[in-house]
Amino acid sequence: MNGQPHEVSARTLRDLLSDMEYEDLPVATAHNHDFVRAQDRDKIVLKEGDEVEILTPRQGG
Amino acid sequence: MRAFAPYGTELSSRLLLGTSQYPSPAILLDAIKASGTQVVTVSLRRESGGGRAGHDFWSLIQSANVRVLPNTAGCHTVKEAVTTAHMARELFGTDWIKLEVIGESDTLQPDVFGLVEAARILNADGFKVFPYTTEDLIVAERLLDAGCEVLMPWGAPIGSGRGLNNVYGLRSLRAHFPDVPLVIDAGLGVPSHAGAAIELGYDGILLNTAVAKAGDPVAMARAFALAIEAGVLARDADPMEPRDMAAPSTPVIGKAFG
């Protein structure tokens, strides 16, 4: 997750966000380099070796 | 004076301001206000503070009551840029995207081939793409063919403060595409650079570092806004043609000792 190895028990991407307490925060997600819409996060079933990105608003130029 | 209306959104301020590198959130907010900008650029990054940093920043920007232009800064491939754009559209609730596909690390020069490809994909998917490009005429043509309605050539490498590195190329771009909104994006250091770009015929200015890294960012934001306003007034006032030889401004007829 976000470039770092994590052992997680979450079954889906939505579960992962919940475990990380991100559910009520503004985040966008990608799974194995593909964008995952908020409404589709429960369709993403996580497997060993999957890459997940969780991004938030930040300063930009 | 032609209105500045990228993708049909008329903006009274021609300054688009970056939100990065300010000494504090309060100074960022004051700089936004002092600049009079209606558009600020934002980004997406991995969360590292338990989710609060992103939330707090987004709340601050929302309190400024300005439109946001998310960027794909740091993306080096078409795939990265397209995925990031989709994430930005959902997160920020806008179909505007400042498209960056970086090709070279020292100059942060765009990979113009990847840029055109990503622009085509995103325009087809309903995005309103603001491409960070060079002043190259053929690339500009390809970006317009790909559906872009705005072009954002660099003045100089991002963060360099050098000003307009290639005035000839920028003037040529303006002349070739007289009806396309053109925004100088990156490389400006002082307000006179912005004034010069507007006098060249450019429609808008996007900058960040020159304001954020100034000793007084709020004052500098105001200075850039005034320089842009002066540039517009000067351009509309039809500046004189430069000449090589002197021409006396005081009448010669009637002078003493003649």
Short mmCIF file of C-alpha atoms in Angstrom, two decimals, chain A residues 2-3 22 25-30 33-35 37-38 41 53-61, chain B residues 18-20 41 43-47 51-54 57 71 79 83 86-87 90-92 98 208:
data_model
loop_
_atom_site.label_atom_id
_atom_site.label_comp_id
_atom_site.label_asym_id
_atom_site.label_seq_id
_atom_site.Cartn_x
_atom_site.Cartn_y
_atom_site.Cartn_z
CA ASN A 2 1.36 3.38 -1.11
CA GLY A 3 4.63 1.74 -2.04
CA TYR A 22 -9.97 6.54 5.77
CA LEU A 25 -11.78 11.29 4.56
CA PRO A 26 -11.28 12.61 1.03
CA VAL A 27 -9.27 9.88 -0.70
CA ALA A 28 -8.98 8.46 -4.19
CA THR A 29 -7.88 4.90 -4.85
CA ALA A 30 -6.08 2.82 -7.43
CA HIS A 33 -2.26 1.00 -11.28
CA ASP A 34 -5.91 1.27 -12.34
CA PHE A 35 -8.26 3.90 -10.91
CA ARG A 37 -14.13 4.59 -8.29
CA ALA A 38 -15.41 5.03 -4.75
CA ARG A 41 -14.22 -0.36 -3.91
CA GLU A 53 -2.64 3.55 -3.88
CA ILE A 54 -4.58 5.79 -1.52
CA LEU A 55 -4.16 9.44 -2.43
CA THR A 56 -5.40 12.60 -0.73
CA PRO A 57 -5.56 16.30 -1.71
CA ARG A 58 -2.24 18.07 -1.45
CA GLN A 59 -0.54 21.28 -2.36
CA GLY A 60 0.34 21.51 -6.04
CA GLY A 61 1.79 23.83 -8.63
CA GLY B 18 -0.10 27.15 -7.27
CA THR B 19 -0.59 26.15 -3.65
CA SER B 20 2.73 24.47 -2.86
CA THR B 41 -3.69 24.30 -8.66
CA SER B 43 -2.30 17.80 -6.41
CA LEU B 44 -2.76 14.31 -5.03
CA ARG B 45 -0.23 12.51 -2.93
CA ARG B 46 0.08 9.48 -0.74
CA GLU B 47 -1.25 10.10 2.73
CA GLY B 51 -5.46 10.96 6.66
CA ARG B 52 -5.70 14.32 8.35
CA ALA B 53 -3.18 16.32 6.29
CA GLY B 54 -5.12 15.87 3.08
CA PHE B 57 -5.54 21.04 3.19
CA ASN B 71 -2.44 18.48 -11.72
CA LYS B 79 -0.69 5.42 -17.77
CA THR B 83 -4.89 7.15 -13.71
CA HIS B 86 -9.20 9.98 -12.94
CA MET B 87 -8.38 9.96 -9.24
CA GLU B 90 -13.30 12.03 -8.31
CA LEU B 91 -11.45 13.56 -5.39
CA PHE B 92 -11.77 17.22 -6.35
CA LYS B 98 -3.55 20.24 -15.61
CA ASN B 208 3.69 28.99 -7.90
#
